[in-house]
Short mmCIF file of C-alpha atoms in Angstrom, two decimals:
data_model
loop_
_atom_site.label_atom_id
_atom_site.label_comp_id
_atom_site.label_asym_id
_atom_site.label_seq_id
_atom_site.Cartn_x
_atom_site.Cartn_y
_atom_site.Cartn_z
CA MET H 255 0.00 0.00 0.00
CA ASN H 256 1.39 3.46 -0.99
CA GLU H 257 1.84 6.01 1.78
CA VAL H 258 0.36 9.54 1.73
CA VAL H 259 2.28 12.08 3.84
CA PHE H 260 0.71 15.37 4.85
CA PRO H 261 1.24 17.93 7.68
CA ALA H 262 -1.34 17.97 10.47
CA ARG H 263 -1.82 19.07 14.06
CA VAL H 264 -2.59 16.18 16.40
CA THR H 265 -4.66 16.70 19.57
CA ILE H 266 -4.83 13.77 22.01
CA THR H 267 -7.33 13.65 24.87
CA ARG H 268 -7.60 11.18 27.70
CA GLU H 269 -10.64 10.59 29.91
CA MET H 270 -12.22 7.84 31.97
CA ASP H 271 -15.37 5.97 31.05
CA PRO H 272 -18.13 5.25 33.64
CA HIS H 273 -16.38 1.99 34.52
CA GLY H 274 -13.05 3.67 35.22
CA LEU H 275 -11.34 2.53 32.01
CA PRO H 276 -9.17 5.11 30.18
CA ILE H 277 -10.29 6.37 26.76
CA THR H 278 -7.74 8.00 24.49
CA ARG H 279 -8.81 9.99 21.42
CA ALA H 280 -6.65 11.58 18.71
CA TYR H 281 -7.86 14.54 16.56
CA LEU H 282 -6.15 15.65 13.35
CA ASP H 283 -6.40 19.20 12.01
CA VAL H 284 -5.24 19.56 8.40
CA ASP H 285 -5.23 22.50 6.01
CA ASP H 286 -7.53 22.71 3.01
CA GLU H 287 -4.84 21.59 0.55
CA SER H 288 -3.98 18.47 2.53
CA SER H 289 -7.62 17.56 3.00
CA GLU H 290 -8.02 17.19 -0.77
CA LEU H 291 -5.22 14.58 -1.08
CA PRO H 292 -6.53 11.16 -2.23
CA LEU H 293 -6.16 8.44 0.37
CA PRO H 294 -4.50 5.11 -0.59
CA ALA H 295 -6.78 2.31 -1.63
CA GLY H 296 -7.67 -0.31 0.96
CA ARG H 297 -7.36 -4.05 0.63
CA PRO H 298 -9.49 -5.73 -2.04
CA GLY H 299 -12.76 -7.02 -0.69
CA GLU H 300 -14.15 -10.51 -0.94
CA PRO H 301 -15.56 -11.52 -4.35
CA GLY H 302 -19.24 -10.79 -4.70
CA PRO H 303 -21.88 -13.38 -5.52
CA ARG H 304 -21.79 -14.87 -9.02
CA GLY H 305 -24.34 -13.29 -11.32
CA ARG H 306 -26.74 -15.09 -13.58
CA PRO H 307 -25.32 -16.24 -16.92
CA ARG H 308 -25.96 -13.72 -19.66
CA ALA H 309 -28.19 -15.05 -22.41
CA PRO H 310 -27.19 -14.36 -26.01
CA TRP H 311 -28.95 -11.56 -27.83
CA ILE H 312 -32.01 -12.92 -29.55
CA LYS H 313 -33.92 -10.74 -32.01
CA SER H 314 -37.57 -11.21 -31.16
CA GLY H 315 -39.27 -8.84 -33.57
CA GLU H 316 -39.78 -5.30 -34.90
CA VAL H 317 -41.93 -2.48 -33.46
CA ALA H 318 -42.85 0.93 -34.82
CA ASN H 319 -41.40 2.80 -31.82
CA ALA H 320 -40.49 2.41 -28.14
CA GLY H 321 -44.10 2.76 -27.11
CA ALA H 322 -44.95 -0.44 -28.93
CA LEU H 323 -42.46 -2.61 -27.00
CA PRO H 324 -44.07 -5.71 -25.46
CA THR H 325 -45.02 -5.83 -21.79
CA GLY H 326 -45.14 -8.57 -19.19
CA LEU H 327 -41.54 -9.69 -19.71
CA GLY H 328 -39.64 -11.37 -16.86
CA PRO H 329 -36.15 -12.69 -15.97
CA ASP H 330 -36.52 -15.61 -18.36
CA ASP H 331 -36.77 -13.16 -21.29
CA ARG H 332 -33.34 -11.64 -20.57
CA GLY H 333 -31.35 -11.03 -23.77
CA LYS H 334 -34.31 -10.60 -26.13
CA TRP H 335 -34.35 -7.45 -28.22
CA TRP H 336 -36.68 -5.61 -30.63
CA HIS H 337 -35.90 -3.33 -33.52
CA ALA H 338 -37.60 0.11 -33.21
CA LEU H 339 -38.12 1.19 -36.83
CA ASP H 340 -38.47 4.91 -36.15
CA THR H 341 -34.93 5.32 -34.73
CA ASN H 342 -33.25 2.06 -35.82
CA SER H 343 -32.72 1.49 -32.12
CA MET H 344 -32.05 -1.83 -30.49
CA TRP H 345 -34.18 -2.25 -27.36
CA THR H 346 -32.82 -5.05 -25.15
CA TRP H 347 -34.63 -6.53 -22.15
CA THR H 348 -32.14 -7.03 -19.24
CA GLY H 349 -34.47 -9.14 -17.16
CA SER H 350 -35.87 -6.19 -15.20
CA ASP H 351 -35.88 -3.16 -17.55
CA TRP H 352 -35.13 -1.92 -21.09
CA LYS H 353 -31.80 -0.69 -22.47
CA GLU H 354 -31.67 1.29 -25.73
CA SER H 355 -28.83 1.20 -28.25
CA VAL H 356 -29.58 4.15 -30.56
CA ASP H 357 -29.19 3.65 -34.32
CA ALA H 358 -27.69 0.17 -33.70
CA VAL H 359 -29.52 -1.59 -36.52
CA GLY H 360 -28.15 -1.10 -40.00
CA PRO H 361 -29.73 -1.87 -43.32
CA ARG H 362 -30.52 -5.48 -44.20
CA GLY H 363 -27.71 -7.13 -46.15
CA PRO H 364 -28.05 -9.30 -49.22
CA VAL H 365 -29.17 -12.88 -48.91
CA ALA H 366 -26.18 -15.21 -48.46
CA LEU H 367 -25.42 -18.02 -50.83
CA GLY H 368 -26.91 -21.39 -49.99
CA SER H 369 -24.78 -24.04 -48.30
CA THR H 370 -25.06 -27.77 -47.75
CA LEU H 371 -23.92 -29.32 -44.48
CA HIS H 372 -22.36 -32.77 -44.41
CA VAL H 373 -22.67 -34.84 -41.23
CA THR H 374 -19.14 -36.09 -40.53
CA GLU H 375 -19.65 -37.63 -37.08
CA THR H 376 -22.58 -38.78 -34.99
CA ILE H 377 -22.01 -39.69 -31.33
CA SER H 378 -24.60 -41.63 -29.37
CA ASP H 379 -23.86 -42.41 -25.74
CA PRO H 380 -26.24 -43.57 -22.96
CA ARG H 381 -24.46 -41.18 -20.57
CA ILE H 382 -25.44 -38.15 -22.67
CA ARG H 383 -28.63 -36.39 -21.59
CA ASN H 384 -28.79 -33.38 -23.96
CA ALA H 385 -28.47 -33.35 -27.71
CA GLY H 386 -26.16 -30.90 -29.48
CA ALA H 387 -24.74 -29.98 -32.87
CA ALA H 388 -21.68 -28.00 -33.96
CA ILE H 389 -20.16 -26.94 -37.27
CA ALA H 390 -16.58 -28.14 -37.16
CA ARG H 391 -15.02 -26.75 -40.36
CA GLY H 392 -16.79 -25.19 -43.28
CA ASP H 393 -19.70 -27.46 -44.12
CA GLU H 394 -18.88 -30.26 -41.64
CA LEU H 395 -21.53 -30.92 -38.98
CA ARG H 396 -20.93 -32.87 -35.76
CA ILE H 397 -24.02 -34.14 -33.96
CA VAL H 398 -24.29 -35.50 -30.42
CA THR H 399 -27.48 -37.29 -29.44
CA PRO H 400 -28.63 -39.13 -26.32
CA ALA H 401 -28.84 -42.90 -26.72
CA GLY H 402 -32.29 -44.29 -27.30
CA PRO H 403 -33.90 -47.10 -25.35
CA GLN H 404 -32.05 -50.40 -25.35
CA GLY H 405 -33.17 -52.69 -28.09
CA PRO H 406 -33.90 -56.42 -27.85
CA LYS H 407 -31.05 -58.85 -27.35
CA GLY H 408 -29.64 -60.06 -30.63
CA PRO H 409 -28.89 -63.63 -31.66
CA ILE H 410 -25.84 -65.44 -30.30
CA GLY H 411 -22.81 -64.86 -32.50
CA VAL H 412 -20.52 -67.44 -33.99
CA PHE H 413 -18.06 -68.92 -31.49
CA GLY H 414 -14.45 -67.95 -32.18
CA ARG H 415 -11.15 -69.69 -31.42
CA ILE H 416 -9.48 -68.42 -28.25
CA ARG H 417 -6.07 -68.52 -29.94
CA GLU H 418 -7.32 -65.96 -32.47
CA ALA H 419 -8.37 -63.44 -29.80
CA SER H 420 -6.51 -60.12 -29.67
CA ASP H 421 -5.60 -60.59 -25.99
CA TYR H 422 -4.16 -64.09 -26.39
CA ASP H 423 -0.40 -64.70 -26.72
CA ASP H 424 -0.06 -67.32 -29.44
CA THR H 425 3.76 -67.22 -29.56
CA VAL H 426 3.95 -70.22 -27.18
CA GLY H 427 1.75 -73.19 -28.00
CA PRO H 428 -0.11 -75.20 -25.36
CA SER H 429 1.39 -78.45 -24.07
CA GLN H 430 -0.23 -81.53 -22.58
CA ASN H 431 -2.33 -80.57 -19.52
CA SER H 432 -1.18 -76.93 -19.72
CA VAL H 433 -3.45 -74.36 -18.06
CA PHE H 434 -5.12 -71.25 -19.45
CA ALA H 435 -3.63 -68.37 -17.44
CA TRP H 436 -3.56 -64.55 -17.35
CA ALA H 437 -0.11 -62.94 -17.67
CA ARG H 438 -0.51 -59.73 -15.65
CA ASN H 439 2.78 -58.15 -16.78
CA ARG H 440 1.79 -58.41 -20.47
CA ARG H 441 -2.00 -58.21 -19.95
CA VAL H 442 -2.69 -61.20 -22.21
CA PHE H 443 -3.84 -64.77 -21.80
CA ARG H 444 -1.35 -67.53 -22.51
CA PRO H 445 -0.88 -71.29 -21.93
CA LEU H 446 1.32 -72.20 -18.95
CA PRO H 447 2.53 -75.57 -17.68
CA THR H 448 0.44 -77.06 -14.93
CA PRO H 449 1.77 -75.98 -11.53
CA MET H 450 1.01 -79.41 -10.03
CA GLY H 451 3.46 -81.42 -12.16
CA TYR H 452 3.09 -85.00 -13.37
CA GLY H 453 3.60 -88.19 -11.43
CA PRO H 454 4.61 -89.17 -8.94
CA TRP H 455 7.02 -92.00 -9.63
CA SER H 456 8.62 -93.40 -6.49
CA LEU H 457 10.88 -96.04 -4.95
CA ALA H 458 9.92 -97.91 -1.78
CA SER H 459 12.46 -99.29 0.70
CA SER H 460 12.49 -102.67 -1.04
CA ASP H 461 13.53 -100.99 -4.32
CA PHE H 462 16.83 -99.79 -2.80
CA ALA H 463 20.05 -101.79 -2.69
CA PRO H 464 20.54 -104.00 0.40
CA ASP H 465 22.47 -102.65 3.38
CA SER H 466 26.11 -102.09 2.49
CA THR H 467 29.28 -100.85 4.16
CA ALA H 468 32.21 -99.87 1.98
CA ALA H 469 35.78 -99.12 3.01
CA ASN H 470 38.30 -97.29 0.88
CA THR H 471 35.67 -96.33 -1.68
CA ASN H 472 34.18 -93.02 -2.64
CA SER H 473 30.59 -94.02 -3.49
CA ILE H 474 27.90 -96.66 -3.07
CA GLU H 475 25.21 -97.07 -5.72
CA ILE H 476 21.93 -97.50 -3.86
CA GLY H 477 19.08 -97.20 -6.40
CA GLN H 478 17.69 -95.90 -9.67
CA ILE H 479 14.31 -95.01 -11.15
CA THR H 480 13.30 -94.68 -14.81
CA ILE H 481 10.74 -92.10 -15.95
CA PRO H 482 8.98 -92.90 -19.25
CA ALA H 483 9.12 -90.55 -22.23
CA LEU H 484 6.76 -87.58 -21.86
CA PRO H 485 5.39 -85.42 -24.71
CA PHE H 486 6.89 -82.22 -23.28
CA ALA H 487 10.19 -80.98 -21.83
CA TRP H 488 10.32 -81.20 -18.06
CA ARG H 489 12.53 -80.86 -14.98
CA PRO H 490 12.44 -83.40 -12.11
CA ARG H 491 11.28 -82.32 -8.65
CA VAL H 492 12.59 -84.93 -6.19
CA ARG H 493 12.36 -85.71 -2.50
CA GLY H 494 13.21 -88.68 -0.33
CA ARG H 495 15.39 -90.00 2.52
CA VAL H 496 18.15 -92.53 3.09
CA LEU H 497 19.77 -93.72 6.36
CA THR H 498 23.55 -93.15 6.08
CA GLY H 499 26.66 -92.95 8.23
CA GLY H 500 30.44 -93.08 8.10
CA SER H 501 33.66 -93.59 10.03
CA ALA H 502 35.02 -90.88 12.31
CA SER H 503 38.59 -91.74 11.38
CA GLU H 504 38.31 -89.66 8.19
CA PRO H 505 37.54 -86.09 9.36
CA TYR H 506 36.13 -85.07 5.98
CA GLY H 507 34.34 -88.27 5.04
CA PHE H 508 30.80 -86.96 5.60
CA PRO H 509 28.35 -89.04 3.52
CA HIS H 510 26.39 -87.19 0.82
CA VAL H 511 23.38 -88.63 -1.01
CA TRP H 512 23.08 -87.43 -4.62
CA ALA H 513 20.29 -87.88 -7.19
CA ARG H 514 21.88 -87.58 -10.63
CA LEU H 515 20.26 -87.30 -14.05
CA GLY H 516 21.02 -89.73 -16.86
CA SER H 517 24.03 -91.52 -15.32
CA TRP H 518 25.78 -92.24 -12.02
CA ASP H 519 27.97 -89.16 -12.66
CA GLY H 520 25.27 -86.95 -14.29
CA GLN H 521 24.01 -83.50 -13.35
CA PRO H 522 22.63 -83.35 -9.79
CA VAL H 523 18.89 -82.86 -9.40
CA GLY H 524 18.71 -83.74 -5.67
CA HIS H 525 21.04 -83.77 -2.67
CA GLY H 526 21.26 -84.48 1.07
CA ARG H 527 24.11 -84.60 3.61
CA ASN H 528 24.77 -86.41 6.93
CA ILE H 529 26.68 -83.91 9.06
CA PHE H 530 27.03 -86.28 12.05
CA LEU H 531 29.53 -88.54 10.27
CA SER H 532 29.94 -91.39 12.79
CA PHE H 533 26.22 -91.49 13.66
CA ALA H 534 23.63 -93.13 11.46
CA SER H 535 21.11 -90.47 10.39
CA PHE H 536 18.33 -90.15 7.84
CA VAL H 537 19.46 -87.82 5.07
CA GLU H 538 16.64 -85.78 3.51
CA ILE H 539 16.96 -85.61 -0.29
CA ARG H 540 15.75 -82.27 -1.64
CA PRO H 541 15.84 -80.55 -5.05
CA TYR H 542 19.35 -79.39 -5.94
CA PHE H 543 20.42 -78.40 -9.46
CA SER H 544 24.02 -78.04 -10.57
CA GLU H 545 25.98 -78.18 -13.83
CA ALA H 546 28.83 -80.11 -12.17
CA THR H 547 29.19 -83.84 -12.81
CA GLY H 548 31.17 -86.62 -11.15
CA LEU H 549 32.09 -87.10 -7.49
CA ASP H 550 31.95 -84.22 -5.04
CA THR H 551 35.48 -83.82 -3.59
CA SER H 552 35.24 -80.65 -1.49
CA GLY H 553 36.35 -82.47 1.65
CA SER H 554 34.03 -80.55 3.99
CA ALA H 555 30.63 -81.01 5.55
CA ASN H 556 29.73 -77.39 4.84
CA SER H 557 30.83 -76.99 1.21
CA THR H 558 30.49 -78.81 -2.07
CA ASP H 559 32.26 -78.99 -5.43
CA SER H 560 28.81 -79.01 -7.08
CA PRO H 561 27.53 -75.47 -6.41
CA PRO H 562 23.82 -74.92 -7.16
CA VAL H 563 22.86 -72.80 -10.16
CA LYS H 564 20.38 -69.96 -10.40
CA LEU H 565 17.40 -71.20 -12.40
CA THR H 566 15.28 -69.08 -14.76
CA PRO H 567 12.44 -70.12 -17.13
CA SER H 568 15.03 -70.38 -19.94
CA SER H 569 17.56 -72.50 -17.97
CA THR H 570 18.45 -75.89 -19.46
CA VAL H 571 20.04 -77.37 -16.32
CA GLY H 572 18.25 -80.53 -15.25
CA VAL H 573 15.80 -80.39 -18.19
CA VAL H 574 14.69 -83.64 -19.81
CA PRO H 575 13.80 -83.17 -23.52
CA ALA H 576 10.36 -84.14 -24.77
CA HIS H 577 9.81 -87.73 -25.94
CA GLU H 578 12.92 -89.04 -24.14
CA GLU H 579 13.04 -91.67 -21.42
CA VAL H 580 15.42 -90.85 -18.56
CA THR H 581 16.81 -92.59 -15.46
CA ILE H 582 17.66 -90.89 -12.17
CA TYR H 583 20.47 -92.56 -10.21
CA LEU H 584 20.94 -92.49 -6.43
CA ARG H 585 24.23 -93.07 -4.65
CA VAL H 586 25.99 -92.29 -1.39
CA GLU H 587 29.24 -90.37 -1.97
CA ARG H 588 31.99 -89.69 0.53
CA GLY H 589 32.62 -85.97 0.95
CA SER H 590 36.36 -86.24 0.32
CA THR H 591 38.51 -88.34 -2.03
CA SER H 592 41.60 -87.90 0.14
CA SER H 593 40.73 -91.34 1.50
CA ASN H 594 41.94 -92.76 4.76
CA PRO H 595 42.68 -96.50 4.47
CA VAL H 596 40.28 -97.30 7.29
CA ASN H 597 37.52 -94.87 6.32
CA THR H 598 34.08 -96.36 5.67
CA ILE H 599 30.67 -95.15 4.51
CA TYR H 600 27.45 -97.10 4.65
CA HIS H 601 23.71 -96.97 3.99
CA ARG H 602 20.69 -98.87 5.28
CA GLN H 603 17.76 -100.04 3.18
CA ALA H 604 15.11 -99.79 5.90
CA GLY H 605 13.06 -96.62 5.79
CA ALA H 606 14.52 -95.41 2.47
CA TYR H 607 12.16 -93.60 0.10
CA PHE H 608 12.46 -91.58 -3.12
CA GLU H 609 9.83 -89.70 -5.16
CA VAL H 610 9.91 -87.84 -8.51
CA TYR H 611 7.47 -85.35 -10.07
CA ALA H 612 7.82 -84.11 -13.67
CA ILE H 613 7.45 -80.31 -13.81
CA PRO H 614 6.84 -79.09 -17.41
CA VAL H 615 9.04 -76.24 -18.62
CA ALA H 616 8.20 -73.66 -21.28
CA SER H 617 9.42 -74.69 -24.70
#
């Protein structure tokens, strides 16, 4: 806010009100010249109430003069105007009274050339309540209409093939017992292998080799299971248990139980370890995938020469091709090949069990 400075004489009085409270008053005496100075503007006030929308001017007729203007008009007639022929005035009704625009009406112009409108777009939507039309460019007309009442249900259409749908991924074909699934990341439907797998195939205790104790050897072959050819590529999911033990004279001779694919020295697909060495203990066989083959020779209960691999949907480790029979071999392997002449490892047939499921993989 700008300041206005002017000379003045200030008189201040002080008195007490009936309740004993002091009242101070200040009086300013200014000369005539200073009294005519404009004061600075105050702060802007709050916005006033919104007025009624102004209707467009609508010519409603012609009258001989102002005395012939119609009567009985109200707020709903706001924006209507009449041409007074005697003065060429434009009399407009504001909603409460008349406003004259003198000599506002000129002579009538020539008749315009004819034009043909072409409807370029028609929109019908059940959410639309009011119809409308607009000229887009030149002679193009755009019309918007409310939707009419819903018609009767039509006949059932011809059934289509799901693999021809626009939201179906047909780059990967379905396999035996595959499931119809929604891929959220790609927002399409696609065939996926069944999450339950196929099988099981299993070995009971009687299917394992008889009890055996082996000295100065690195492995004992204890069982094998053959899975028939399947019409899809798959990866084995195994589980089982075997009672094993070893001699305490070899500090690194901890017995390991390996499930290997295709041969006694093939890729591991299952593994378990007895960490008690000189005590007989059931070893739990669990899924374990590695690219290493042959005996594990790490020489420690807590490490292995067959490190597990990181699997992805495109991994080929442990995958059995379609239409191929395969055998999974089970054997107990000593955890170190630096053999002690008196070291032994053993297994027991009682209570042994092994189970295989075939988990399909994407081709």
